[in-house]
C-alpha cells in the first residue's frame, strides 16, 4: 500500500464524518452506473430468446441465449471478484461493464451475418455486463455498517430500475433504428445494451475514487492491528461459512425460478398472438418489480430480518408460478401480475441473500468470496434458462411455471434450519 493511500485511509479512520460522506458518495456513483447498467440488461432478457428462435428456427433452444449470457456472467463474476479483490472495485467493475458492452456489439454483428456460432460466443461475453451489474450492489456495502447493508444494497438496485424499465419499452423503437441501419430488428436492443454498458464502465472508472473496498480493507487492517496491540479478542462475522451457505442457497433458488419463467414468457406470449410491444410491456413490469421495491425491501431486511424476508421470497415466487401457470394465455393483465410477482420474489431473495453474504465476509476476502457466490447464482440462472426451453417444448409453459413455483418453497426449510442453527 503506497504512502499516499495510507494517509488517505488514516484520514477516514480519524474522521467518521468523512467516512460517512465517502459512503454516500460511493452510493451515488454506483447508483449512477446502475442506471446505465440496468438499460444494458434489457436486450438479453427481452429479445434474446426471440433472436435465437428466429436464427435457429425452433423453440427447443430458445432458452439457450439466457443460459449462455448467464453462464458467461458466472465466469465474469469470478473474474470481476478477483480483479476487485486485487485492484479495487473501480478496476473490477469498470472492466466488467466494458467487456459486456463489447459482447453486445458482437451479438449485433452475429445477427447481421446470421452466424449462430458468433451469436453464442457474443452472448457469453455479453454476460460480463450482467454479472457486473449484479456485482456492483456489493460496492455500496463496503463502507456500510451491519445496520445499513441491506439498505445500501437496495439503494443501488433501486437505481437500476430506471434503465431496466426503460430498456424493454425501447425494444420496438430500437428495432426500427436497427432496420434503418440494415440490421435485423431483434438485434436493435443490443445496440442500446452496448452503449449503456460501456457508459456504465466509464462512470465507475472516472468517478469511483477513492476506492471503497481499498478503504474498507485499510480500516479493517487498522482494527486488527489495534486488537493485536491491545490484546482484544477478534470477533468473527456472524454466520461465517453457514451464513455464506444460506445466503447462497437463497439467491440460487430465487435465480433459478425467476430466470426459467422469465426466459420463456416472451416465447409463450408470441405463440398466443401478442406483439413485440406487448412483450416489452410485460417484461418492463417484471424488471420494474425486480428493482423498484428495493429501497423498501432493504429497510425491511435490516429491520425485520434476513430470515423473514427469505421466507417472503419463497411465498411470493410460489404465487407467481401458480398465477403464470393457470392464467389464460391471452390475458395481458394476469401475465403482468404474474411476472411482477416473479420480479418481487426475486428482489426479496436477492437482497436478503446478499445481506447474509456480506454479514459473513470480511473486507480482506470480501470481493473474492462475493464473486464466487455470484458464480453459483449465475450457474443457477444458466441452468434455469437452458432447461426452460426444453420443459416448454416437451410439456408446456404452465408446467414450467408450476414447477418453478413449487421449487421456490425449498427456501422455507433452508432458512428455518439456519435460524435453528444460530439459536
Coordinates of C-alpha atoms in Angstrom, one line a residue:
X1 CA 0.0 0.0 0.0
X2 CA 1.5 3.3 -1.0
X3 CA 2.2 6.1 1.4
X4 CA -0.5 8.3 -0.2
X5 CA -3.1 5.6 0.2
X6 CA -2.1 5.0 3.8
X7 CA -2.6 8.7 4.5
X8 CA -6.0 8.7 2.8
X9 CA -7.1 5.7 4.9
X10 CA -5.8 7.3 8.1
X11 CA -7.9 10.4 7.4
X12 CA -11.1 8.2 7.2
X13 CA -10.2 6.3 10.4
X14 CA -9.8 9.6 12.2
X15 CA -12.9 11.3 10.8
X16 CA -16.2 9.3 11.0
X17 CA -17.9 12.2 9.3
X18 CA -15.6 12.0 6.3
X19 CA -16.1 8.2 6.1
X20 CA -19.9 8.8 6.1
X21 CA -19.5 11.4 3.3
X22 CA -17.5 8.9 1.2
X23 CA -20.1 6.2 1.9
X24 CA -22.8 8.5 0.5
X25 CA -20.6 9.4 -2.5
X26 CA -19.9 5.8 -3.3
X27 CA -23.7 5.0 -3.2
X28 CA -24.3 8.0 -5.6
X29 CA -21.6 6.9 -8.1
X30 CA -22.6 3.2 -8.1
X31 CA -26.3 4.2 -8.4
X32 CA -25.5 6.3 -11.5
X33 CA -23.6 3.4 -13.1
X34 CA -26.6 1.2 -12.3
X35 CA -29.0 3.4 -14.3
X36 CA -26.9 2.6 -17.4
X37 CA -26.3 -1.0 -16.4
X38 CA -30.0 -1.6 -16.0
X39 CA -30.6 -0.4 -19.5
X40 CA -27.9 -2.8 -20.7
X41 CA -29.8 -5.7 -19.2
X42 CA -32.9 -5.1 -21.3
X43 CA -31.8 -6.7 -24.6
X44 CA -30.8 -10.1 -23.2
X45 CA -34.0 -10.7 -21.2
X46 CA -36.4 -9.2 -23.6
X47 CA -35.4 -10.4 -27.1
X48 CA -32.5 -12.8 -26.5
X49 CA -34.8 -15.8 -26.7
X50 CA -36.7 -14.4 -29.7
X51 CA -33.5 -13.7 -31.6
X52 CA -32.3 -17.3 -31.0
X53 CA -35.8 -18.6 -32.0
X54 CA -35.5 -16.6 -35.3
X55 CA -32.0 -17.7 -36.1
X56 CA -32.4 -21.4 -35.1
X57 CA -35.9 -21.9 -36.3
X58 CA -37.1 -23.8 -33.2
X59 CA -38.4 -23.2 -29.7
X60 CA -36.5 -26.1 -28.1
X61 CA -33.3 -23.9 -27.8
X62 CA -35.0 -20.6 -27.2
X63 CA -33.7 -20.8 -23.6
X64 CA -30.1 -21.1 -24.8
X65 CA -29.3 -17.3 -25.1
X66 CA -30.4 -16.8 -21.5
X67 CA -28.3 -19.8 -20.5
X68 CA -25.3 -18.6 -22.4
X69 CA -25.2 -15.0 -21.1
X70 CA -25.9 -16.3 -17.6
X71 CA -23.1 -18.8 -18.0
X72 CA -20.9 -16.0 -19.2
X73 CA -21.9 -14.0 -16.2
X74 CA -20.7 -16.9 -14.0
X75 CA -17.2 -16.7 -15.4
X76 CA -17.3 -12.9 -15.3
X77 CA -18.5 -12.9 -11.7
X78 CA -15.5 -14.9 -10.6
X79 CA -13.0 -12.7 -12.6
X80 CA -14.6 -9.4 -11.6
X81 CA -14.5 -10.6 -7.9
X82 CA -10.8 -11.5 -8.2
X83 CA -10.0 -8.2 -10.0
X84 CA -11.9 -6.2 -7.4
X85 CA -10.1 -8.0 -4.5
X86 CA -6.7 -7.4 -6.1
X87 CA -7.1 -3.9 -7.6
X88 CA -10.3 -2.5 -6.1
X89 CA -14.0 -2.2 -7.1
X90 CA -13.2 0.6 -9.6
X91 CA -11.0 -1.7 -11.8
X92 CA -13.1 -4.8 -11.5
X93 CA -16.5 -3.2 -12.2
X94 CA -15.4 -0.9 -15.0
X95 CA -13.7 -3.7 -16.8
X96 CA -16.7 -6.0 -16.5
X97 CA -19.1 -3.4 -17.9
X98 CA -16.9 -2.5 -20.8
X99 CA -16.4 -6.2 -21.7
X100 CA -20.2 -6.7 -21.5
X101 CA -20.7 -3.8 -24.0
X102 CA -18.3 -5.4 -26.4
X103 CA -20.3 -8.7 -26.2
X104 CA -23.5 -6.8 -27.1
X105 CA -21.7 -5.4 -30.2
X106 CA -20.8 -9.0 -31.0
X107 CA -24.5 -10.0 -30.8
X108 CA -25.4 -7.3 -33.3
X109 CA -22.6 -8.5 -35.7
X110 CA -23.8 -12.1 -35.3
X111 CA -27.4 -11.0 -36.3
X112 CA -26.0 -9.1 -39.3
X113 CA -24.0 -12.1 -40.6
X114 CA -26.7 -14.6 -39.4
X115 CA -23.9 -16.5 -37.5
X116 CA -25.2 -18.7 -34.7
X117 CA -21.7 -19.5 -33.5
X118 CA -20.9 -15.8 -33.3
X119 CA -24.2 -15.2 -31.5
X120 CA -23.4 -17.8 -28.8
X121 CA -19.8 -16.6 -28.3
X122 CA -21.0 -13.0 -28.1
X123 CA -23.8 -13.9 -25.6
X124 CA -21.2 -15.4 -23.3
X125 CA -19.2 -12.2 -23.4
X126 CA -22.4 -10.1 -23.0
X127 CA -22.9 -11.9 -19.7
X128 CA -20.0 -9.9 -18.3
X129 CA -22.2 -6.9 -18.2
X130 CA -25.0 -8.8 -16.4
X131 CA -22.6 -10.1 -13.8
X132 CA -21.0 -6.7 -13.2
X133 CA -24.4 -5.1 -12.9
X134 CA -25.2 -7.6 -10.1
X135 CA -21.7 -7.3 -8.5
X136 CA -22.0 -3.5 -8.3
X137 CA -24.5 -4.0 -5.5
X138 CA -21.7 -5.1 -3.2
X139 CA -19.7 -1.9 -3.7
X140 CA -22.3 0.1 -1.8
X141 CA -21.9 -2.2 1.2
X142 CA -18.1 -1.9 1.6
X143 CA -18.3 1.2 3.9
X144 CA -21.8 0.3 5.4
X145 CA -22.2 -0.9 9.0
X146 CA -24.3 -4.0 9.7
X147 CA -27.5 -2.0 10.1
X148 CA -27.1 -0.3 6.7
X149 CA -26.0 -3.2 4.5
X150 CA -29.4 -4.3 3.1
X151 CA -30.4 -0.7 2.6
X152 CA -27.2 0.1 0.8
X153 CA -27.7 -3.0 -1.5
X154 CA -31.3 -1.9 -2.2
X155 CA -30.4 1.7 -2.9
X156 CA -28.1 0.7 -5.8
X157 CA -30.6 -1.8 -7.1
X158 CA -33.3 0.8 -7.0
X159 CA -31.4 3.0 -9.4
X160 CA -31.2 0.0 -11.8
X161 CA -34.9 0.4 -12.2
X162 CA -34.7 3.5 -14.3
X163 CA -32.7 1.9 -17.0
X164 CA -34.1 -1.6 -16.6
X165 CA -37.7 -0.5 -17.0
X166 CA -36.9 1.9 -19.8
X167 CA -34.9 -0.6 -21.8
X168 CA -37.7 -3.2 -22.5
X169 CA -40.0 -0.4 -23.6
X170 CA -37.5 0.8 -26.1
X171 CA -37.4 -2.6 -27.8
X172 CA -39.8 -1.6 -30.7
X173 CA -38.0 1.8 -31.2
X174 CA -34.6 0.2 -31.2
X175 CA -35.9 -2.4 -33.7
X176 CA -36.8 0.4 -36.1
X177 CA -33.5 2.0 -35.6
X178 CA -31.8 -1.2 -36.4
X179 CA -33.8 -1.8 -39.5
X180 CA -33.0 1.7 -40.7
X181 CA -29.3 0.7 -40.4
X182 CA -29.8 -2.6 -42.3
X183 CA -29.6 -4.6 -39.0
X184 CA -32.2 -7.3 -38.1
X185 CA -34.9 -5.7 -35.8
X186 CA -34.3 -8.1 -32.9
X187 CA -30.7 -7.1 -32.7
X188 CA -31.6 -3.4 -32.2
X189 CA -31.9 -3.6 -28.4
X190 CA -28.4 -4.9 -28.2
X191 CA -27.2 -1.6 -29.7
X192 CA -28.7 0.1 -26.6
X193 CA -27.0 -2.5 -24.4
X194 CA -23.6 -1.9 -25.9
X195 CA -23.8 1.9 -25.3
X196 CA -25.3 1.5 -21.8
X197 CA -22.7 -1.0 -20.5
X198 CA -19.8 1.0 -21.9
X199 CA -21.0 4.2 -20.4
X200 CA -21.6 2.5 -17.0
X201 CA -18.0 1.3 -17.1
X202 CA -16.6 4.7 -17.8
X203 CA -18.7 6.3 -15.0
X204 CA -17.2 3.9 -12.5
X205 CA -13.6 4.2 -13.9
X206 CA -13.7 8.0 -13.7
X207 CA -15.7 8.7 -10.6
X208 CA -15.2 5.8 -8.1
X209 CA -12.2 7.4 -6.3
X210 CA -11.1 6.7 -3.7
X211 CA -11.9 3.0 -4.0
X212 CA -14.4 1.9 -1.3
X213 CA -13.0 -1.6 -0.9
X214 CA -9.4 -0.4 -0.5
X215 CA -10.6 2.0 2.2
X216 CA -12.6 -0.8 3.9
X217 CA -9.6 -3.1 3.8
X218 CA -7.4 -0.4 5.3
X219 CA -9.8 0.2 8.1
X220 CA -10.1 -3.5 8.8
X221 CA -6.3 -3.8 8.9
X222 CA -6.2 -0.9 11.4
X223 CA -8.7 -2.6 13.6
X224 CA -6.8 -5.9 13.5
X225 CA -3.6 -4.1 14.4
X226 CA -5.3 -2.3 17.3
X227 CA -6.8 -5.6 18.5
X228 CA -3.4 -7.3 18.5
X229 CA -1.7 -4.4 20.3
X230 CA -4.3 -4.2 23.0
X231 CA -4.9 -8.0 23.1
X232 CA -8.6 -7.6 22.2
X233 CA -10.3 -10.8 21.1
X234 CA -11.3 -10.5 17.5
X235 CA -14.9 -11.3 16.7
X236 CA -15.8 -13.1 13.5
X237 CA -18.7 -12.0 11.3
X238 CA -21.9 -13.8 12.4
X239 CA -22.7 -16.9 10.4
X240 CA -19.3 -17.4 8.7
X241 CA -19.4 -20.4 6.4
X242 CA -23.0 -21.3 7.4
X243 CA -24.1 -17.7 6.6
X244 CA -22.4 -18.0 3.2
X245 CA -24.2 -21.3 2.5
X246 CA -27.6 -20.0 3.5
X247 CA -27.2 -16.7 1.6
X248 CA -26.0 -18.5 -1.5
X249 CA -28.9 -21.0 -1.3
X250 CA -31.5 -18.2 -1.1
X251 CA -30.0 -16.4 -4.1
X252 CA -29.6 -19.6 -6.1
X253 CA -33.1 -20.8 -5.7
X254 CA -34.7 -17.4 -6.5
X255 CA -32.4 -17.1 -9.5
X256 CA -33.4 -20.5 -11.0
X257 CA -37.1 -19.9 -10.6
X258 CA -37.0 -16.3 -11.9
X259 CA -34.8 -16.9 -15.0
X260 CA -36.7 -20.1 -16.0
X261 CA -40.1 -18.5 -16.1
X262 CA -38.9 -15.1 -17.3
X263 CA -37.0 -16.6 -20.2
X264 CA -39.9 -18.4 -21.8
X265 CA -42.6 -15.7 -21.2
X266 CA -41.8 -13.8 -24.4
X267 CA -41.9 -17.0 -26.4
X268 CA -45.2 -18.1 -24.7
X269 CA -46.7 -14.6 -25.5
X270 CA -45.6 -14.7 -29.2
X271 CA -47.2 -18.1 -29.6
X272 CA -50.5 -16.7 -28.4
X273 CA -50.6 -13.7 -30.6
X274 CA -49.0 -11.0 -28.5
X275 CA -46.8 -8.5 -30.3
X276 CA -43.3 -7.3 -29.5
X277 CA -44.6 -4.1 -27.9
X278 CA -46.8 -6.2 -25.6
X279 CA -43.9 -8.4 -24.7
X280 CA -41.9 -5.3 -23.9
X281 CA -44.7 -4.1 -21.5
X282 CA -44.9 -7.3 -19.6
X283 CA -41.1 -7.6 -19.3
X284 CA -40.9 -3.9 -18.3
X285 CA -43.3 -4.6 -15.4
X286 CA -41.3 -7.6 -14.5
X287 CA -38.0 -5.8 -14.4
X288 CA -39.6 -2.9 -12.6
X289 CA -40.8 -5.3 -9.9
X290 CA -37.2 -6.8 -9.7
X291 CA -35.7 -3.4 -8.8
X292 CA -38.3 -0.8 -7.9
X293 CA -39.3 -2.2 -4.5
X294 CA -35.6 -2.4 -3.5
X295 CA -35.5 0.6 -1.1
X296 CA -38.4 -0.7 0.9
X297 CA -37.1 -4.3 0.8
X298 CA -33.6 -3.2 2.1
X299 CA -35.2 -1.4 5.0
X300 CA -37.4 -4.5 5.8
X301 CA -34.4 -6.8 5.6
X302 CA -32.4 -4.6 8.0
X303 CA -35.4 -4.1 10.4
X304 CA -37.5 -7.3 10.1
X305 CA -34.6 -9.7 9.4
X306 CA -32.9 -11.8 6.8
X307 CA -34.9 -14.9 7.6
X308 CA -38.4 -13.4 7.4
X309 CA -37.7 -11.8 4.0
X310 CA -36.2 -15.0 2.6
X311 CA -39.4 -16.8 3.5
X312 CA -41.4 -14.0 1.9
X313 CA -39.3 -14.6 -1.3
X314 CA -40.4 -18.2 -1.4
X315 CA -44.0 -17.5 -0.9
X316 CA -44.1 -14.7 -3.5
X317 CA -42.4 -16.8 -6.1
X318 CA -44.9 -19.6 -5.4
X319 CA -47.8 -17.2 -6.1
X320 CA -46.0 -16.0 -9.3
X321 CA -45.6 -19.6 -10.5
X322 CA -49.2 -20.5 -9.8
X323 CA -50.6 -17.4 -11.5
X324 CA -48.4 -17.8 -14.6
X325 CA -49.4 -21.5 -14.8
X326 CA -53.2 -21.0 -14.6
X327 CA -53.7 -17.6 -16.1
X328 CA -55.4 -17.5 -19.5
X329 CA -52.7 -17.1 -22.2
X330 CA -54.5 -14.1 -23.8
X331 CA -54.7 -12.2 -20.5
X332 CA -52.2 -9.4 -20.5
X333 CA -53.3 -8.2 -17.1
X334 CA -52.7 -11.6 -15.4
X335 CA -49.4 -12.1 -17.2
X336 CA -48.3 -8.6 -15.9
X337 CA -49.3 -9.5 -12.3
X338 CA -47.6 -12.9 -12.5
X339 CA -44.3 -11.5 -13.9
X340 CA -44.5 -8.6 -11.4
X341 CA -44.8 -11.1 -8.5
X342 CA -41.9 -13.1 -10.1
X343 CA -39.7 -10.0 -10.0
X344 CA -40.8 -9.1 -6.5
X345 CA -39.9 -12.5 -5.2
X346 CA -36.5 -12.4 -6.8
X347 CA -36.0 -8.9 -5.2
X348 CA -36.8 -10.3 -1.7
X349 CA -34.5 -13.3 -2.2
X350 CA -31.6 -11.4 -3.7
X351 CA -31.4 -8.6 -1.1
X352 CA -31.9 -10.9 1.9
X353 CA -29.4 -13.4 0.5
X354 CA -26.9 -10.8 -0.4
X355 CA -27.1 -9.2 3.1
X356 CA -26.3 -12.6 4.6
X357 CA -23.3 -13.0 2.3
X358 CA -22.0 -9.5 3.3
X359 CA -22.6 -10.3 7.0
X360 CA -20.4 -13.4 6.7
X361 CA -17.4 -11.9 5.0
X362 CA -14.6 -9.5 5.9
X363 CA -13.0 -6.8 3.7
X364 CA -9.8 -8.8 3.3
X365 CA -11.5 -11.5 1.4
X366 CA -14.9 -10.0 0.7
X367 CA -14.8 -9.3 -3.1
X368 CA -13.3 -12.6 -4.0
X369 CA -15.9 -14.5 -1.9
X370 CA -18.7 -12.4 -3.2
X371 CA -17.6 -13.2 -6.8
X372 CA -17.6 -16.9 -6.0
X373 CA -21.1 -16.7 -4.6
X374 CA -22.3 -14.9 -7.7
X375 CA -20.8 -17.7 -9.8
X376 CA -23.3 -20.1 -8.2
X377 CA -26.1 -17.6 -8.7
X378 CA -25.2 -17.3 -12.4
X379 CA -24.8 -21.0 -12.9
X380 CA -28.3 -21.4 -11.4
X381 CA -29.7 -18.9 -13.8
X382 CA -27.9 -20.7 -16.7
X383 CA -29.5 -24.0 -15.7
X384 CA -32.9 -22.4 -15.4
X385 CA -32.6 -20.7 -18.8
X386 CA -31.3 -23.8 -20.5
X387 CA -33.9 -26.2 -19.1
X388 CA -36.8 -23.8 -19.5
X389 CA -37.0 -24.1 -23.3
X390 CA -36.8 -27.9 -23.1
X391 CA -39.5 -28.1 -20.5
X392 CA -41.9 -25.9 -22.5
X393 CA -41.1 -27.8 -25.7
X394 CA -41.8 -31.2 -24.1
X395 CA -44.6 -30.1 -21.7
X396 CA -45.9 -26.5 -21.5
X397 CA -45.3 -23.1 -20.2
X398 CA -47.9 -23.9 -17.4
X399 CA -45.8 -26.9 -16.3
X400 CA -42.7 -24.8 -16.2
X401 CA -44.3 -22.1 -14.1
X402 CA -45.9 -24.6 -11.7
X403 CA -42.6 -26.4 -11.2
X404 CA -40.8 -23.1 -10.6
X405 CA -43.3 -22.0 -8.0
X406 CA -43.1 -25.3 -6.1
X407 CA -39.2 -25.3 -6.2
X408 CA -39.2 -21.9 -4.5
X409 CA -40.9 -23.4 -1.4
X410 CA -37.5 -25.0 -0.6
X411 CA -36.4 -21.6 0.6
X412 CA -38.6 -22.0 3.7
X413 CA -36.9 -25.1 5.3
X414 CA -33.5 -23.8 4.4
X415 CA -33.8 -20.5 6.3
X416 CA -35.7 -22.2 9.2
X417 CA -32.8 -24.6 9.5
X418 CA -30.3 -21.7 9.5
X419 CA -32.2 -19.9 12.2
X420 CA -32.3 -23.0 14.5
X421 CA -28.5 -23.4 14.0
X422 CA -28.0 -19.8 15.2
X423 CA -30.2 -20.3 18.3

